[in-house]
Amino acid sequence: MPSSFSPSRFVVGTALCCLSLPAVCADPVATLPSVTVTGEASTPLQPSIHQEQLRLDRVPGGTNLITPQDEVRMSTLRDATDFQPGIVVQEFFGGIDQPRLNIRGSGIQSNPVNRGVLLLQDGLPINEADGSFVIGLLEPRNASLISVRRGANALSAGATTLGGEMDFQSLIGTQGDMFSIEGGSFGRLGLYAGKGFTGEQFDGRVSLSHDKAEGYRHHSDGERTNLSANFGVRGDNFENRTYLSYTDLKFDIPTVIPRDRAYSDPKSVMGDYPGDAPNVYNSDPNRKTRQLRLANRSYIGNEDLNQTFGVYWQTVDDTFTDPTTSTDTTGHTWGAQWQLAGKLQSLDYRLALDWARSDMDREVTPQNPVTGKRMPRIANFDLQAENRSALLGLEYHLTPQLSLVGDLKYTQAIRDANNRDNGIGRDQKWSYASPKAGIVWKPADTMRWYANVSRSNEAPTYWELLSGASVNELDLQRATTYEIGGDGRMFTGTAYPVNWAISIYHSNVDDELMEVADPSDPTGSKSIVYNYSDRTRHQGIEAGLNGSLPSPGIGKFDYRLAYTFSDFRFRGGEFDGNRIAGVPRHVLSAEILYRVGGWQIGPNVHWMPSDTYTDHVNTQGLEQKSYALLGFKVAYQHNKNWTAWVQADNLTDKTYVSSYRIGRQNRLAQPRFLPGNGRSVSAGLKYQF
């Protein structure tokens, strides 16, 4: 893009173009008739889909409301967030693994775990206090809805990053009582059972799931078991809910291979060819994570004045082994939240406090990448991370259609680290404010427009701060974001309404946290982390559309379309003018299903229409090639109880790269690339009772 490019002309010009077109889905059309829910509850702590949508309508920015129970296959985060604008999930190897979650470029540079988005379970954080999370611990089949507040549109006091927050709300009571079984290519097997109960003033639910897969590539077996339960009691102007979950996750990692091999022999790993180093079969890269979590929330009051209290505790035992290093982390995380909310005539207000602390022990042990032999431990870290956050939020209703919205968050983030083996450590602390001002205009009940300007801040996690036996000194990643957009529904008086939504944003980022492959490491597993010395820019469009169309026969066509455009560049410094590696410029997903009676049948596509640079130098010939993956789905629901489905993915058996290790300047022979899955077929059966 020419250096004379004007951000303001980009935002305004694109907005004017988009206002003349239908835009994207804020409320996705179901791919099957909705799950039958008996005794559906709607409470202050567990709002219904309609109530959550009303809450999101008051946010002056981009949001997603996802109903995962409407999806036929729902074992991974990719399944649950498919066909959603602004949410980009790059699979590592398509199994029970650690896909890279990207919202507006958040955490796109991180490896092996994710950062940049605050993940919530029933309003309480899943992240460790340093901001990191293991994304494979999520069980989307337990969620009644997923509420996503992109960027600074996050509502939680502790959510201050560029990516915003994603809240998984649990099924409660007799919602989604079911048993399901599914299986398919690459040794895929999934089992799920959930049963609830309800009384006049209480309810509860227990679920158990188990997933396993042999994987498409060599050395890519995976397995996950999850047990979840919750119990709630209600009274006049009172509710209390307790949540318990345990997850055991383990998977082998096939790791990266050179680009030429990724396209010529995508199932292969390092070790399949003579002279390969590292040898995956000897070094055995894998991840084994166990998490136990207990949480409780209480609500007291009514819409005019209420308080919400929340506490949680979780323990983690995580071993991540790459070809050269094994990292063992054990620890405990505690957290507490309080919020006071109410109304004063035309003014709605929120006061909130958030506190989280993690105490972790981390051992780092190198190993020979060829033989896999363990070497003496090089570090035994004592880690303490703590966050203290406060929020003041105001919403002033100028008229019933026009509201001004403002938030001010203030945070202290502490990251202390000490290596017990050599006594060397570093204590780091940051204090920062994250303000936001916005406007919401609703000219009609079926239309909403908004604009906002915000400031985001992100402290580094320990995966960035620790390097071998030493502790890096890093600064905050900061960004100022401008956003405009809208959403709504057209043709509401007809049998074929259209849902649309669009967001356009421009973020000026300072000290962006960059993680690149170490050029001196032939294995492709070691990283270098630093704050970029100059400015970077993230800007883009998040758009989607869904609805129904008439058909010549007795049925109709349901369609979903999501498009995410990302224009991320360096605006000074070493890579001035280059594209930031790792972010697909265009991502489009679409589905159209013919629905008649209990049947739905039709194709889908996931399309990345342009090549993506894999290093910041933007080396020609080392890009992730563009690709289009075609799929097809057939589903049938009988008597609202039985559902059967068959789904085919990558029908043309396209060879493509799904993800890669980002570098400063990659080389052709270096292992940097992760091939995506080949053609696959899966099928399932679900009984709702």
XYZ file of C-alpha atoms in Angstrom:
689
model
C 0.000 0.000 0.000
C 1.414 3.416 -0.897
C 2.896 5.505 1.850
C 0.330 8.245 1.126
C -2.482 5.977 2.322
C -4.833 7.826 4.680
C -6.430 5.872 7.525
C -9.313 8.327 7.742
C -10.065 8.004 4.008
C -9.865 4.213 4.365
C -12.396 4.121 7.213
C -14.835 6.706 5.838
C -14.622 5.526 2.245
C -15.130 1.908 3.112
C -18.022 2.803 5.397
C -19.814 4.680 2.622
C -19.380 1.746 0.275
C -20.638 -0.718 2.842
C -23.683 1.356 3.760
C -25.027 0.711 0.286
C -24.725 -3.056 0.679
C -26.121 -5.652 3.039
C -23.514 -6.523 5.643
C -23.003 -9.280 8.214
C -24.595 -11.613 10.663
C -24.856 -10.651 14.269
C -27.291 -13.487 14.901
C -26.320 -16.547 12.853
C -28.951 -18.681 11.167
C -28.995 -22.192 12.594
C -27.659 -25.033 10.484
C -30.287 -27.308 12.020
C -33.566 -26.636 13.780
C -32.743 -25.416 17.276
C -32.023 -27.933 20.018
C -35.188 -28.741 21.909
C -34.841 -27.140 25.327
C -37.231 -28.196 28.056
C -37.627 -25.970 31.062
C -35.417 -23.291 29.508
C -34.213 -20.945 32.193
C -33.377 -17.291 31.835
C -31.707 -15.795 34.884
C -29.499 -12.771 35.605
C -26.392 -14.985 35.717
C -27.432 -17.187 32.753
C -29.311 -14.900 30.333
C -31.239 -16.258 27.371
C -30.028 -15.725 23.824
C -32.533 -12.871 23.454
C -31.394 -11.183 26.663
C -27.722 -11.497 25.716
C -28.468 -9.972 22.316
C -30.150 -7.009 24.023
C -27.011 -6.536 26.137
C -24.757 -6.665 23.086
C -26.976 -4.137 21.301
C -25.834 -1.556 23.859
C -22.147 -2.086 22.997
C -20.817 0.599 20.603
C -18.736 -1.860 18.595
C -18.352 -5.250 16.948
C -19.779 -8.312 18.698
C -20.751 -11.926 17.913
C -23.509 -13.986 19.484
C -22.895 -17.661 18.706
C -25.339 -20.489 19.440
C -23.128 -23.600 19.295
C -25.978 -26.010 20.070
C -27.309 -25.287 16.567
C -24.203 -26.779 14.940
C -24.252 -30.445 13.976
C -20.553 -30.988 14.745
C -19.159 -29.121 17.704
C -16.066 -30.827 19.106
C -13.539 -28.036 18.424
C -13.386 -24.248 18.691
C -13.296 -24.075 14.890
C -16.627 -25.917 14.717
C -18.229 -23.555 17.233
C -16.979 -20.279 15.699
C -17.344 -21.159 12.020
C -18.965 -18.590 9.714
C -18.357 -15.751 12.206
C -16.910 -12.405 11.065
C -13.842 -11.100 12.882
C -12.854 -14.452 14.432
C -9.996 -16.216 12.647
C -8.994 -19.694 13.832
C -5.842 -21.126 12.230
C -5.598 -24.850 12.932
C -2.188 -26.298 13.740
C -2.936 -29.796 12.499
C -6.708 -30.106 12.654
C -7.028 -32.431 15.631
C -7.463 -31.978 19.371
C -4.646 -29.463 19.353
C -3.873 -25.801 19.978
C -5.269 -23.685 17.116
C -4.217 -20.054 16.951
C -7.120 -17.719 17.792
C -6.926 -14.301 16.152
C -9.218 -11.327 16.741
C -7.887 -8.124 15.170
C -4.353 -9.522 15.246
C -4.412 -10.372 18.940
C -1.860 -12.987 19.931
C -1.219 -13.945 16.307
C 2.524 -13.925 17.030
C 2.310 -16.215 20.072
C 3.470 -19.818 20.242
C 2.837 -22.360 21.748
C -0.103 -20.965 23.707
C -2.443 -18.128 22.906
C -2.792 -14.685 24.401
C -4.493 -11.441 23.474
C -8.096 -12.519 24.182
C -9.708 -12.883 27.607
C -11.556 -16.213 27.667
C -14.432 -16.381 30.135
C -16.515 -19.267 31.451
C -19.831 -17.922 32.730
C -18.357 -14.454 33.103
C -15.207 -15.521 35.008
C -11.728 -15.744 33.392
C -10.245 -19.049 32.226
C -6.855 -17.429 31.501
C -4.025 -17.673 33.960
C -3.302 -14.339 35.627
C -0.413 -13.682 33.206
C -2.954 -13.695 30.339
C -2.057 -17.068 28.807
C -4.459 -19.932 28.158
C -4.485 -23.446 26.707
C -7.220 -23.257 24.108
C -7.700 -27.030 23.838
C -9.190 -27.054 27.357
C -12.396 -25.456 26.035
C -15.445 -27.724 25.618
C -17.896 -25.875 23.324
C -20.521 -28.645 23.594
C -21.228 -27.438 27.143
C -22.057 -23.909 25.973
C -25.580 -22.594 25.436
C -24.117 -19.489 23.817
C -20.766 -17.820 23.149
C -20.740 -14.050 23.478
C -17.804 -12.298 21.782
C -17.009 -8.627 22.371
C -14.261 -7.787 19.902
C -11.486 -5.348 20.747
C -12.115 -2.688 23.399
C -15.815 -3.571 23.297
C -15.071 -6.051 26.102
C -17.253 -5.479 29.157
C -15.092 -7.085 31.875
C -12.879 -4.890 34.037
C -9.897 -7.167 33.377
C -10.280 -7.281 29.574
C -7.953 -4.607 28.159
C -6.277 -6.316 25.172
C -6.642 -5.630 21.457
C -8.593 -8.885 20.985
C -11.358 -8.314 23.529
C -13.163 -11.170 25.269
C -15.020 -14.388 24.494
C -17.541 -15.663 27.078
C -18.736 -19.299 27.082
C -22.060 -19.544 28.926
C -22.802 -23.009 30.301
C -25.905 -25.059 29.687
C -27.932 -25.250 32.899
C -30.821 -27.339 34.186
C -32.446 -29.389 31.455
C -31.051 -27.313 28.621
C -29.589 -29.591 25.996
C -30.104 -32.932 27.760
C -28.559 -35.238 25.193
C -26.305 -38.083 24.212
C -24.197 -37.930 21.055
C -21.644 -40.061 19.267
C -19.575 -39.127 16.242
C -16.682 -40.578 14.309
C -14.840 -40.228 11.069
C -11.592 -40.051 9.173
C -8.184 -40.080 10.870
C -9.436 -42.199 13.769
C -11.885 -39.566 15.015
C -14.235 -40.590 17.860
C -16.328 -38.284 20.017
C -18.725 -39.164 22.851
C -20.849 -36.733 24.837
C -23.585 -37.071 27.462
C -25.312 -34.348 29.469
C -28.241 -34.518 31.910
C -29.856 -31.852 34.020
C -32.570 -31.436 36.604
C -34.777 -28.575 37.739
C -36.888 -27.675 40.742
C -38.983 -24.695 41.666
C -35.974 -22.676 42.846
C -32.958 -24.748 41.871
C -31.409 -26.584 38.948
C -28.268 -28.508 38.081
C -26.490 -30.247 35.261
C -23.676 -32.765 34.743
C -21.926 -33.592 31.460
C -19.124 -35.903 30.381
C -17.286 -35.933 27.056
C -14.409 -37.880 25.553
C -12.679 -37.230 22.241
C -9.799 -38.974 20.526
C -8.192 -38.883 17.099
C -5.225 -40.503 15.387
C -4.714 -37.406 13.241
C -4.066 -36.789 9.567
C -0.296 -36.425 9.893
C 2.183 -38.816 11.433
C 2.657 -38.347 15.177
C -0.574 -36.389 15.703
C -2.669 -38.525 18.074
C -4.852 -36.614 20.524
C -7.246 -37.272 23.378
C -9.406 -35.112 25.654
C -11.786 -35.912 28.527
C -13.978 -33.298 30.185
C -16.295 -33.488 33.197
C -18.442 -30.433 33.954
C -21.187 -29.717 36.463
C -23.090 -26.697 37.742
C -25.760 -26.076 40.356
C -27.914 -23.002 40.908
C -30.435 -21.689 43.424
C -32.787 -18.753 42.895
C -35.000 -16.580 45.039
C -36.602 -13.169 44.892
C -33.932 -10.835 43.509
C -31.231 -13.415 44.229
C -29.299 -16.118 42.368
C -26.232 -18.196 43.198
C -24.467 -20.638 40.882
C -21.546 -23.006 41.457
C -19.469 -24.496 38.623
C -17.030 -27.405 38.575
C -14.958 -28.725 35.674
C -12.055 -31.084 35.106
C -10.255 -31.498 31.780
C -7.513 -33.935 30.818
C -5.942 -33.022 27.455
C -3.025 -34.659 25.678
C -1.859 -34.699 22.088
C 1.232 -35.452 20.042
C 2.624 -32.628 17.909
C 3.838 -33.388 14.363
C 5.623 -30.003 14.312
C 6.716 -27.950 11.320
C 8.332 -29.155 8.088
C 9.966 -27.312 5.140
C 7.613 -25.600 2.710
C 8.333 -27.860 -0.277
C 7.646 -30.960 1.781
C 4.446 -29.450 3.181
C 3.019 -29.456 -0.343
C 4.632 -32.634 -1.674
C 4.241 -34.919 1.381
C 1.839 -33.214 3.837
C 1.474 -36.221 6.168
C 5.203 -36.384 6.840
C 7.153 -35.149 9.843
C 10.803 -34.458 10.500
C 12.275 -37.925 10.899
C 10.588 -39.464 7.860
C 13.562 -38.587 5.637
C 17.265 -39.465 6.110
C 19.211 -36.809 7.967
C 16.147 -35.047 9.357
C 16.812 -32.966 12.455
C 14.926 -32.831 14.663
C 13.672 -36.404 14.572
C 10.089 -36.188 15.791
C 9.870 -39.874 16.654
C 12.811 -39.536 19.044
C 12.171 -36.080 20.483
C 8.414 -36.839 20.846
C 6.966 -33.295 20.941
C 3.655 -33.334 22.782
C 1.445 -31.526 25.236
C -0.218 -32.910 28.355
C -2.458 -30.590 30.364
C -4.812 -31.187 33.259
C -7.003 -28.463 34.745
C -9.373 -28.527 37.723
C -11.615 -25.494 38.135
C -14.157 -24.395 40.764
C -16.154 -21.157 40.522
C -19.107 -19.443 42.179
C -21.197 -16.391 41.285
C -23.973 -14.536 43.103
C -26.444 -11.894 41.952
C -28.468 -9.665 44.285
C -30.924 -6.964 43.252
C -32.934 -6.012 40.184
C -32.487 -4.028 36.975
C -32.564 -0.710 38.835
C -29.826 -1.641 41.312
C -27.864 -4.898 41.566
C -24.556 -6.408 42.637
C -22.713 -9.408 41.212
C -19.981 -11.291 43.062
C -17.738 -13.967 41.571
C -14.821 -16.083 42.814
C -12.862 -18.860 41.127
C -9.917 -21.172 41.634
C -8.165 -23.372 39.119
C -5.101 -25.562 39.174
C -3.074 -26.515 36.133
C -0.493 -29.225 35.445
C 0.928 -28.576 31.991
C 3.864 -30.195 30.195
C 4.748 -28.799 26.782
C 7.560 -30.566 24.937
C 8.932 -29.249 21.654
C 11.863 -30.849 19.773
C 14.492 -29.081 21.901
C 12.893 -28.263 25.254
C 10.406 -29.626 27.767
C 8.560 -27.028 29.864
C 6.699 -28.263 32.957
C 4.298 -25.836 34.646
C 2.223 -26.432 37.761
C 0.294 -23.796 39.607
C -2.837 -22.312 41.099
C -4.888 -19.312 40.017
C -7.325 -17.414 42.237
C -9.650 -14.642 41.178
C -12.492 -12.463 42.449
C -14.905 -10.009 40.830
C -17.460 -7.491 42.065
C -19.832 -5.297 40.086
C -22.415 -2.712 41.087
C -24.852 -1.699 38.334
C -27.922 0.494 38.278
C -29.966 3.267 36.717
C -30.395 6.929 37.558
C -33.104 8.314 35.258
C -31.388 8.496 31.819
C -28.038 7.240 33.116
C -26.970 3.608 33.417
C -23.786 2.974 35.379
C -21.407 0.150 36.299
C -18.669 0.001 38.916
C -16.478 -3.104 38.876
C -13.355 -4.525 40.513
C -11.385 -7.511 39.267
C -8.472 -9.338 40.912
C -6.522 -12.396 39.756
C -3.327 -14.065 40.948
C -1.366 -17.074 39.689
C 1.430 -18.830 41.609
C 3.279 -21.166 39.280
C 6.400 -23.306 39.219
C 8.032 -23.836 35.844
C 10.964 -26.129 35.037
C 12.803 -25.914 31.717
C 14.740 -28.971 30.545
C 16.575 -29.094 27.193
C 16.747 -32.273 25.146
C 18.702 -33.485 22.137
C 16.520 -32.826 19.041
C 17.875 -35.894 17.229
C 17.957 -38.517 19.984
C 15.382 -37.013 22.364
C 17.733 -37.550 25.312
C 17.006 -35.283 28.271
C 19.781 -32.966 29.432
C 20.257 -31.341 32.858
C 17.586 -28.824 33.847
C 18.518 -25.231 33.046
C 15.818 -23.348 34.986
C 13.446 -23.762 37.903
C 11.259 -20.657 37.959
C 9.116 -19.323 40.774
C 6.419 -17.216 39.075
C 3.799 -14.864 40.506
C 1.425 -12.970 38.245
C -1.219 -10.615 39.579
C -3.750 -8.229 38.032
C -5.801 -5.571 39.823
C -8.423 -3.826 37.708
C -11.153 -1.250 38.281
C -13.861 -0.077 35.897
C -16.305 2.790 35.688
C -18.851 2.478 32.886
C -21.524 5.019 31.983
C -24.302 4.964 29.388
C -26.306 8.183 28.945
C -29.521 7.991 26.909
C -29.847 11.316 25.072
C -33.032 10.003 23.450
C -34.617 6.531 23.295
C -32.685 6.028 20.038
C -29.336 7.675 20.854
C -26.907 6.806 23.661
C -23.430 7.892 24.664
C -21.253 5.153 26.174
C -18.012 5.558 28.101
C -15.729 3.167 29.980
C -12.599 3.801 31.995
C -10.507 0.840 33.125
C -7.440 1.124 35.311
C -5.114 -1.845 35.771
C -1.987 -2.819 37.654
C -0.263 -5.875 36.156
C 2.544 -7.639 38.041
C 4.856 -10.300 36.586
C 7.499 -11.522 39.053
C 9.910 -14.283 38.027
C 12.866 -15.837 39.837
C 15.118 -18.703 38.692
C 15.793 -20.743 41.824
C 18.765 -22.486 40.195
C 20.870 -19.339 39.744
C 19.040 -16.728 41.815
C 18.547 -14.493 38.789
C 15.134 -12.990 38.222
C 13.208 -9.869 37.352
C 10.127 -8.248 38.866
C 8.066 -6.211 36.410
C 5.005 -4.053 37.017
C 2.877 -1.914 34.745
C 0.038 0.503 35.540
C -2.204 1.709 32.748
C -5.584 3.208 31.880
C -7.800 1.840 29.101
C -10.529 4.404 28.262
C -13.269 4.117 25.651
C -15.899 6.539 24.342
C -18.653 5.543 21.936
C -22.076 6.275 20.549
C -24.995 3.974 19.700
C -27.813 5.088 17.402
C -30.891 2.934 16.829
C -33.067 4.648 14.192
C -35.349 1.587 14.247
C -35.847 -1.541 16.318
C -34.239 -3.546 13.518
C -31.174 -1.330 12.948
C -28.199 -0.146 15.011
C -25.225 2.047 14.141
C -22.216 2.764 16.352
C -18.788 4.388 16.583
C -16.069 4.373 19.245
C -12.517 5.319 20.031
C -10.605 3.264 22.584
C -7.255 2.523 24.134
C -6.078 -1.064 24.725
C -3.105 -2.398 26.681
C -1.577 -5.868 26.892
C 1.058 -7.060 29.333
C 3.292 -9.956 28.210
C 2.704 -13.495 29.478
C 5.430 -15.707 30.905
C 5.711 -17.449 27.534
C 7.091 -14.136 26.256
C 8.976 -13.120 29.391
C 10.958 -16.325 29.936
C 13.724 -17.319 27.549
C 15.726 -20.386 28.521
C 17.187 -19.654 31.953
C 16.741 -15.869 31.710
C 13.877 -13.373 32.055
C 13.241 -10.843 29.285
C 12.424 -7.230 30.024
C 9.413 -6.267 27.897
C 7.008 -3.360 27.742
C 3.254 -3.197 27.293
C 1.702 -3.510 23.854
C -0.556 -0.448 23.451
C -3.062 0.519 20.787
C -5.501 3.306 19.972
C -8.461 2.042 17.945
C -11.136 3.841 15.922
C -14.210 1.849 14.945
C -17.511 2.373 13.141
C -20.179 -0.090 12.080
C -23.688 -1.378 12.458
C -25.989 -4.375 12.370
C -29.644 -5.176 11.941
C -32.334 -7.091 10.128
C -34.028 -6.365 6.812
C -37.316 -7.632 5.337
C -38.630 -8.462 8.809
C -42.225 -8.562 7.615
C -41.528 -11.367 5.158
C -40.760 -15.073 5.406
C -37.167 -14.361 4.403
C -35.554 -11.816 6.750
C -31.872 -10.944 6.324
C -29.457 -10.438 9.244
C -26.446 -8.239 8.625
C -23.583 -6.641 10.564
C -20.348 -4.818 9.752
C -17.425 -3.313 11.662
C -14.562 -1.227 10.313
C -11.625 -0.544 12.611
C -8.210 1.130 12.537
C -5.665 0.497 15.316
C -2.372 2.336 15.795
C -0.160 -0.019 17.829
C 2.945 0.862 19.835
C 5.520 -1.653 21.120
C 3.751 -4.610 19.526
C 4.840 -7.903 21.081
C 6.567 -9.909 18.360
C 7.553 -13.563 18.605
C 9.646 -14.908 15.750
C 11.482 -18.143 15.096
C 15.140 -18.021 16.144
C 17.086 -17.946 12.831
C 20.000 -19.802 14.445
C 17.778 -22.761 15.428
C 17.496 -25.400 12.665
C 14.616 -27.179 14.433
C 12.179 -24.276 14.083
C 11.098 -24.561 17.735
C 13.044 -21.780 19.505
C 11.737 -18.222 19.560
C 12.884 -14.662 20.085
C 10.418 -12.232 21.699
C 10.686 -8.442 21.681
C 8.697 -5.214 21.466
C 8.808 -3.827 17.953
C 10.866 -0.636 17.965
C 8.378 1.492 16.037
C 4.681 1.711 15.211
C 2.500 -0.937 13.598
C -0.995 -0.647 12.181
C -3.916 -3.067 12.337
C -7.014 -2.203 10.329
C -9.742 -4.178 8.705
C -13.352 -5.007 7.952
C -15.442 -7.650 9.711
C -18.629 -8.447 7.831
C -21.252 -11.166 7.604
C -24.685 -11.931 6.239
C -27.247 -14.648 6.862
C -30.842 -15.437 6.179
C -33.116 -17.545 3.998
C -34.067 -17.564 0.328
C -37.092 -19.110 -1.405
C -36.612 -22.239 -3.487
C -38.575 -23.545 -6.479
C -39.844 -26.457 -4.377
C -41.496 -26.624 -0.974
C -38.336 -25.949 1.013
C -36.024 -22.948 1.286
C -32.321 -22.128 1.308
C -30.535 -21.067 4.517
C -27.247 -19.242 3.985
C -24.392 -17.837 6.055
C -21.510 -15.669 4.855
C -18.623 -14.200 6.862
C -15.756 -12.083 5.561
C -12.752 -10.760 7.506
C -10.298 -8.352 5.870
C -7.036 -7.642 7.715
C -4.533 -5.014 6.561
C -1.676 -5.151 9.086
C 1.566 -3.272 8.387
C 4.743 -1.937 9.952
C 4.721 1.886 9.985
C 8.381 2.515 10.735
C 11.450 0.749 12.043
C 13.217 -2.285 10.626
C 10.342 -3.555 8.465
C 8.785 -0.200 7.532
C 6.032 -0.639 4.935
C 6.022 -4.454 5.069
C 3.022 -6.572 5.962
C 3.017 -8.121 9.426
C 3.470 -11.851 8.898
C 0.963 -14.399 10.125
C -2.285 -12.600 9.356
C -4.359 -13.715 6.329
C -5.384 -10.632 4.345
C -8.742 -12.059 3.281
C -10.715 -14.854 4.967
C -14.135 -15.835 3.663
C -16.416 -18.658 4.768
C -19.852 -19.396 3.362
C -22.531 -22.061 3.566
C -25.863 -22.624 1.823
C -28.214 -25.408 2.905
C -31.461 -26.524 1.303
C -33.968 -27.144 4.085
C -37.174 -29.134 3.698
C -38.936 -30.843 6.562
C -36.273 -32.196 8.897
C -33.640 -32.320 6.159
C -30.794 -29.898 5.494
C -28.276 -30.477 2.723
C -25.725 -28.296 1.007
C -22.137 -27.157 0.402
C -19.772 -24.823 2.224
C -16.461 -23.167 1.441
C -13.531 -21.802 3.455
C -11.484 -19.538 1.207
C -8.240 -17.672 1.726
C -7.977 -15.967 -1.682
C -4.497 -14.446 -1.393
C -1.053 -15.620 -0.287
C 0.100 -14.725 3.235
C 3.645 -13.773 4.188
C 5.255 -16.019 6.790
C 8.100 -13.666 7.724
C 8.324 -9.945 8.365
C 10.855 -9.382 5.585
C 8.047 -10.591 3.259
C 10.309 -13.059 1.451
C 8.949 -14.035 -1.960
C 8.465 -17.766 -2.486
C 7.908 -18.560 1.197
C 4.288 -17.446 1.459
C 1.406 -19.527 2.712
C -0.365 -20.184 -0.580
C -3.982 -19.223 -1.082
C -6.505 -22.044 -0.911
C -10.212 -22.880 -1.023
C -11.623 -25.835 0.895
C -14.975 -27.239 -0.219
C -17.243 -29.132 2.137
C -20.678 -30.711 2.133
C -23.191 -31.457 4.876
C -26.308 -33.614 5.161
C -28.392 -33.576 8.342
C -31.782 -34.925 9.374
C -33.802 -34.332 12.529
C -36.663 -36.692 13.471
C -39.403 -35.766 15.955
C -37.160 -33.117 17.551
C -35.312 -35.904 19.357
C -33.070 -37.740 16.916
C -30.510 -35.960 14.739
C -28.190 -37.696 12.291
C -25.582 -36.015 10.121
C -22.758 -36.633 7.669
C -20.175 -33.995 6.843
C -17.336 -34.031 4.316
C -14.429 -31.563 4.510
C -11.824 -30.666 1.882
C -13.728 -32.633 -0.764
C -11.119 -31.964 -3.456
C -8.296 -33.208 -1.166
C -6.546 -29.856 -1.504
C -2.970 -29.778 -0.203
C -2.498 -26.565 1.763
C -0.684 -25.018 4.709
C -2.952 -24.275 7.675
C -0.361 -22.507 9.869
C 3.386 -21.855 10.275
C 6.113 -20.444 12.494
C 6.545 -16.725 11.939
C 10.117 -15.482 11.417
C 12.082 -12.336 10.755
C 13.395 -13.839 7.520
C 12.692 -17.498 6.808
C 14.708 -19.767 4.511
C 13.380 -22.337 2.077
C 15.003 -25.350 3.754
C 13.949 -24.384 7.285
C 11.063 -26.300 8.892
C 8.418 -23.630 9.381
C 5.133 -24.964 7.923
C 2.159 -27.003 9.181
C 0.084 -28.763 6.490
C -3.701 -28.842 6.870
C -5.920 -31.906 6.837
C -6.698 -33.800 3.652
C -10.119 -35.046 2.578
C -12.180 -36.315 5.508
C -15.668 -37.564 6.282
C -17.365 -37.569 9.674
C -20.801 -38.671 10.841
C -22.749 -38.436 14.062
C -25.948 -39.283 15.875
C -27.539 -37.199 18.642
C -30.494 -37.996 20.873
C -32.130 -35.191 22.870
C -34.300 -36.117 25.806
